[in-house]
Amino acid sequence: MPILLEVTDLMTRFHTAEGTVFAVNGVSFSIEEGETVAVVGESGCGKSVTMMSVLRLIPIPPGEIAGGTACYRGVDLFKKTEAEMELVRGKEIAMVFQDPMTSLNPVLTIGRQITETLIRHEFLEKKDAELKAINLLEKVGIPEPIRRLGDYPHQFSGGMRQRVMIAMALACTPSLLIADEPTTALDVTIQAQIMELVLSLRDQLHMAVIWITHDLGVVAGLARRVLVMYAGYIVEEADVEDLYSKPRHPYTLALLQALPRVDRRRDAHDHRLKSIPGSPPSLLMEPHGCPFVIRCEYAEDRCKTENPPLRTIGMNHRIACWVDIDVEPSK
């Protein structure tokens, strides 16, 4: 499949009173047309900042895109003017944010917020925009869409607000949808419904999806490929089956060992959940060496001084590690 988005050596910094925050440190990845990729990692690892940098939604100042390229259909987004980027956001690349209550304008009706996008990007008349908005609300499973068009965000439940956000994101039929932990604040049943909805709409619209999450448990049935991030770096990239069956980076292995498994006996000593010792490094310190070295049981002397680049170890499988642990997670 053709490459839709290719990000190379992306670096994002935040200049604060406490010092410079090294939020994203030379991240490179690509997304093919129609592909679904999951980006996983603990809070603060740079998942959201990476994607917001691609869309140039980082507030400047204090933020700064310090280097790299983000080529969408072969054109570097970082070289576009702000006016040109406004035509990309929403129409070509859409984003669904984690908390719909803070993403929706509380003083505007849902109908106004959806039609605004359609009028701006699709050049529709108000009446035609309202008809399409009704169709979109129906498509994402909101009952009585004609009546709900005039309601305000506070009149919807959390799950329904997230459906509205998805409807807004899909209004202009984007080629790429970035979903930034869209199910985090929802209960498990609603999470499953939202995931099923996004996958269904992905297949209908033939769009690519980047799903940002800290929960490895939702990734297996969602993505074809997984990017694992830690402290502003991509530390492992693999097809989802390979990642679960044979993780090759110590951090990925540790994440999987901390994940409850329904196919394990609760009383089995070897299958107890394991915690990751220590804490993530401070992003206020310029990185030297491997960022995971203090918490890694496989660390060697060179890990303290040399940061390993992403290297290929198999078909569609890359790790940023000097040591290939080659360990089955079930053992």
XYZ file of C-alpha atoms in Angstrom:
331
model
C 0.000 0.000 0.000
C 1.169 3.589 -0.655
C 2.624 5.530 2.277
C 0.102 8.066 3.564
C 2.140 9.687 6.352
C 5.865 9.437 6.955
C 7.423 11.064 10.014
C 11.215 11.280 10.218
C 13.396 12.313 13.191
C 10.642 14.353 14.867
C 11.860 16.335 17.889
C 9.554 18.420 20.072
C 10.638 20.570 23.006
C 8.834 22.683 25.599
C 10.703 25.622 27.097
C 9.399 26.146 30.634
C 10.449 27.993 33.777
C 11.838 24.721 35.159
C 13.883 24.105 32.014
C 13.550 22.497 28.593
C 11.285 19.455 28.397
C 12.593 16.911 25.871
C 9.160 15.538 25.003
C 9.809 13.805 21.652
C 13.313 12.735 20.691
C 13.872 11.756 17.064
C 10.720 9.724 16.410
C 10.345 8.099 12.957
C 7.439 6.031 11.626
C 5.155 5.664 8.611
C 1.487 4.903 8.058
C 0.122 3.222 4.948
C -3.231 4.050 3.389
C -6.027 2.158 5.131
C -3.724 0.845 7.869
C -4.510 0.808 11.590
C -1.544 1.438 13.883
C -1.599 1.550 17.686
C 0.785 3.789 19.643
C 1.208 2.516 23.202
C 3.146 3.586 26.266
C 2.634 4.957 29.761
C 1.375 8.472 30.442
C 3.891 11.173 29.587
C 5.884 9.096 27.095
C 5.155 11.453 24.186
C 2.338 9.676 22.338
C -0.074 12.604 22.162
C 2.661 15.224 21.725
C 3.988 13.314 18.720
C 0.635 13.368 16.943
C -0.172 16.946 17.925
C 3.236 17.937 16.568
C 2.385 16.297 13.242
C -0.790 18.406 13.061
C 1.106 21.452 14.349
C -1.206 21.843 17.313
C 1.651 22.372 19.765
C 1.367 25.839 21.365
C 4.382 27.925 20.283
C 5.710 29.159 22.690
C 6.381 27.312 24.978
C 6.464 24.425 22.503
C 8.873 24.048 19.618
C 9.182 21.513 16.823
C 12.971 21.368 16.982
C 13.570 19.094 14.004
C 12.292 16.454 11.635
C 9.737 16.159 8.857
C 6.130 14.971 8.611
C 5.311 14.181 5.003
C 1.618 13.666 4.214
C 1.196 12.276 0.692
C 4.774 13.339 0.031
C 4.397 16.959 1.218
C 6.077 18.128 4.441
C 3.404 19.518 6.772
C 6.035 21.517 8.652
C 6.658 23.629 5.551
C 3.013 24.577 5.052
C 1.637 27.938 6.136
C -0.912 28.050 8.946
C -3.648 28.792 6.395
C -2.653 25.682 4.427
C -2.607 23.584 7.608
C -6.156 24.664 8.411
C -7.214 23.007 5.166
C -5.438 19.788 6.176
C -6.816 19.562 9.718
C -10.302 18.112 9.713
C -10.446 17.487 5.976
C -7.371 15.321 5.336
C -6.318 14.391 8.880
C -8.825 14.417 11.740
C -8.252 13.912 15.448
C -10.519 12.651 18.226
C -9.309 13.810 21.633
C -9.377 12.012 24.967
C -11.906 14.188 26.807
C -14.871 15.219 24.639
C -16.216 17.588 27.304
C -13.177 19.855 27.000
C -12.991 19.429 23.220
C -16.582 20.467 22.514
C -17.643 24.103 22.908
C -20.137 24.136 25.812
C -22.060 27.201 24.540
C -22.646 25.984 20.968
C -25.113 23.316 19.911
C -23.846 20.028 18.567
C -25.389 20.865 15.205
C -23.526 24.177 15.013
C -20.201 22.517 15.782
C -20.595 19.795 13.153
C -21.973 22.042 10.413
C -19.174 24.566 10.973
C -16.688 21.955 9.740
C -18.831 21.065 6.729
C -19.358 24.680 5.715
C -15.639 25.435 6.136
C -14.179 22.441 4.307
C -16.973 21.119 2.083
C -18.407 24.558 1.155
C -21.948 23.328 1.848
C -24.928 25.594 2.348
C -26.303 25.633 5.887
C -29.321 23.451 5.046
C -27.208 20.825 3.243
C -24.690 20.881 6.100
C -27.462 20.201 8.620
C -28.740 17.251 6.569
C -25.243 15.766 6.444
C -24.817 16.397 10.189
C -28.009 14.450 10.870
C -26.693 11.607 8.706
C -23.390 11.620 10.592
C -25.078 11.480 14.006
C -27.188 8.580 12.781
C -24.076 6.817 11.451
C -22.327 6.994 14.835
C -25.369 5.608 16.625
C -26.999 8.639 18.241
C -30.800 8.143 18.482
C -33.198 10.863 17.300
C -30.446 12.754 15.449
C -32.781 15.480 14.152
C -33.814 16.460 17.696
C -30.325 16.047 19.185
C -28.833 18.407 16.618
C -30.080 21.332 18.705
C -28.778 19.996 22.031
C -25.679 21.213 23.882
C -22.726 19.012 24.970
C -23.836 18.857 28.628
C -27.073 17.177 27.505
C -25.157 14.126 26.267
C -23.563 11.299 28.255
C -19.796 10.730 28.067
C -20.154 7.960 25.487
C -22.551 10.017 23.374
C -20.212 13.032 23.495
C -17.401 10.850 22.212
C -19.674 9.673 19.388
C -20.334 13.308 18.526
C -16.571 13.927 18.420
C -16.172 10.991 16.053
C -18.988 12.338 13.864
C -17.226 15.718 13.714
C -13.902 14.053 12.882
C -15.452 12.028 10.064
C -17.539 14.893 8.657
C -15.166 15.540 5.746
C -14.204 11.887 5.204
C -10.519 12.218 6.194
C -7.858 9.848 4.910
C -6.333 9.556 8.392
C -8.050 9.524 11.783
C -5.946 10.018 14.919
C -7.780 8.755 18.009
C -6.084 9.992 21.190
C -7.193 7.603 23.945
C -10.865 8.176 23.037
C -12.182 5.523 25.444
C -10.110 6.282 28.568
C -12.848 8.096 30.514
C -15.601 5.634 29.549
C -16.776 2.435 31.182
C -15.784 -0.905 29.658
C -19.041 -1.503 27.778
C -18.968 1.925 26.149
C -15.264 1.465 25.351
C -16.077 -1.657 23.362
C -18.887 0.135 21.509
C -16.649 3.086 20.569
C -13.870 0.770 19.347
C -16.322 -1.267 17.293
C -17.762 1.947 15.841
C -14.350 3.297 14.794
C -13.352 0.001 13.174
C -16.659 -0.205 11.323
C -16.335 3.366 10.028
C -12.698 2.719 9.098
C -13.772 -0.148 6.843
C -16.651 1.851 5.343
C -14.539 4.930 4.597
C -11.252 3.107 3.801
C -9.287 5.423 6.081
C -6.103 4.888 8.064
C -6.292 5.037 11.870
C -3.681 5.860 14.511
C -5.010 4.730 17.893
C -3.148 6.179 20.879
C -3.520 4.220 24.107
C -1.734 3.261 27.325
C -3.710 -0.001 27.470
C -2.114 -2.955 25.667
C -5.281 -4.886 26.379
C -7.250 -3.067 23.664
C -4.594 -3.308 20.971
C -4.841 -6.972 19.945
C -8.213 -6.741 18.235
C -7.674 -3.234 16.931
C -4.394 -2.697 15.104
C -2.211 -4.442 12.553
C 0.992 -2.809 13.783
C 2.117 -1.392 17.136
C 4.572 1.369 18.064
C 5.781 1.226 21.682
C 6.979 4.568 23.086
C 9.030 5.329 26.186
C 10.385 8.712 27.363
C 9.912 10.360 23.976
C 11.373 7.510 21.917
C 9.933 4.640 19.882
C 11.572 1.601 21.499
C 9.817 -1.158 19.551
C 7.777 -1.475 16.379
C 6.189 -4.742 15.285
C 3.127 -6.433 13.844
C 0.665 -7.002 16.660
C 0.998 -10.808 16.593
C 4.784 -10.635 16.895
C 4.637 -8.063 19.668
C 2.385 -10.233 21.836
C 4.028 -13.573 21.086
C 7.683 -12.497 21.179
C 8.419 -8.986 22.478
C 12.078 -8.135 21.958
C 12.535 -4.928 23.958
C 12.772 -5.154 27.777
C 10.174 -2.401 28.231
C 7.617 -4.132 25.997
C 8.212 -7.402 27.813
C 7.708 -5.652 31.155
C 4.456 -4.093 29.964
C 3.095 -7.468 28.849
C 4.130 -9.139 32.096
C 2.131 -6.497 33.975
C -0.988 -7.191 31.877
C -3.661 -9.518 33.343
C -4.290 -12.563 31.161
C -7.559 -14.527 31.229
C -5.783 -17.661 29.957
C -3.519 -17.911 33.011
C -4.214 -19.737 36.282
C -4.544 -17.226 39.096
C -2.628 -19.464 41.505
C 0.300 -20.138 39.172
C 3.436 -18.704 40.773
C 5.242 -18.102 37.465
C 2.293 -16.212 36.045
C 1.960 -13.560 38.726
C 1.793 -10.008 37.457
C 5.099 -8.166 37.611
C 5.572 -4.474 38.240
C 8.242 -2.373 36.539
C 10.732 -1.154 39.174
C 11.659 2.506 39.451
C 10.168 5.494 37.639
C 10.434 6.980 34.138
C 13.332 9.423 33.642
C 12.754 13.163 33.985
C 12.140 14.727 30.585
C 13.796 17.895 31.873
C 17.159 16.166 31.424
C 18.649 15.875 27.946
C 18.735 12.142 27.224
C 22.085 10.325 27.271
C 22.199 6.584 26.885
C 19.123 4.367 26.854
C 16.164 6.011 28.656
C 15.094 2.651 30.126
C 18.521 1.707 31.514
C 17.789 2.366 35.218
C 14.731 0.086 35.189
C 16.115 -2.611 32.862
C 17.260 -5.996 34.161
C 19.120 -6.667 30.887
C 21.159 -3.430 30.916
C 24.837 -3.466 29.961
C 27.540 -0.840 30.528
C 27.145 0.690 27.051
C 23.418 1.252 27.716
C 24.358 3.991 30.190
C 26.267 6.055 27.632
C 24.984 5.071 24.175
C 21.345 5.395 23.141
C 20.545 2.542 20.727
C 18.938 3.444 17.377
C 15.933 1.551 16.027
C 17.307 -1.481 14.217
C 15.596 -4.176 12.201
C 15.589 -7.640 13.786
C 12.925 -9.349 11.668
C 10.092 -8.862 9.221
C 8.407 -5.537 10.173
C 10.083 -5.741 13.572
C 12.438 -3.066 14.960
C 13.798 -2.410 18.437
C 15.910 0.336 20.026
C 18.002 -1.870 22.273
C 21.577 -3.115 22.382
C 20.327 -6.444 23.756
C 17.860 -8.646 21.881
C 16.231 -10.427 24.821
C 14.416 -12.967 22.612
C 12.213 -14.127 25.508
C 8.762 -15.660 25.343
C 6.447 -13.568 27.588
C 4.514 -16.658 28.693
C 7.577 -18.199 30.345
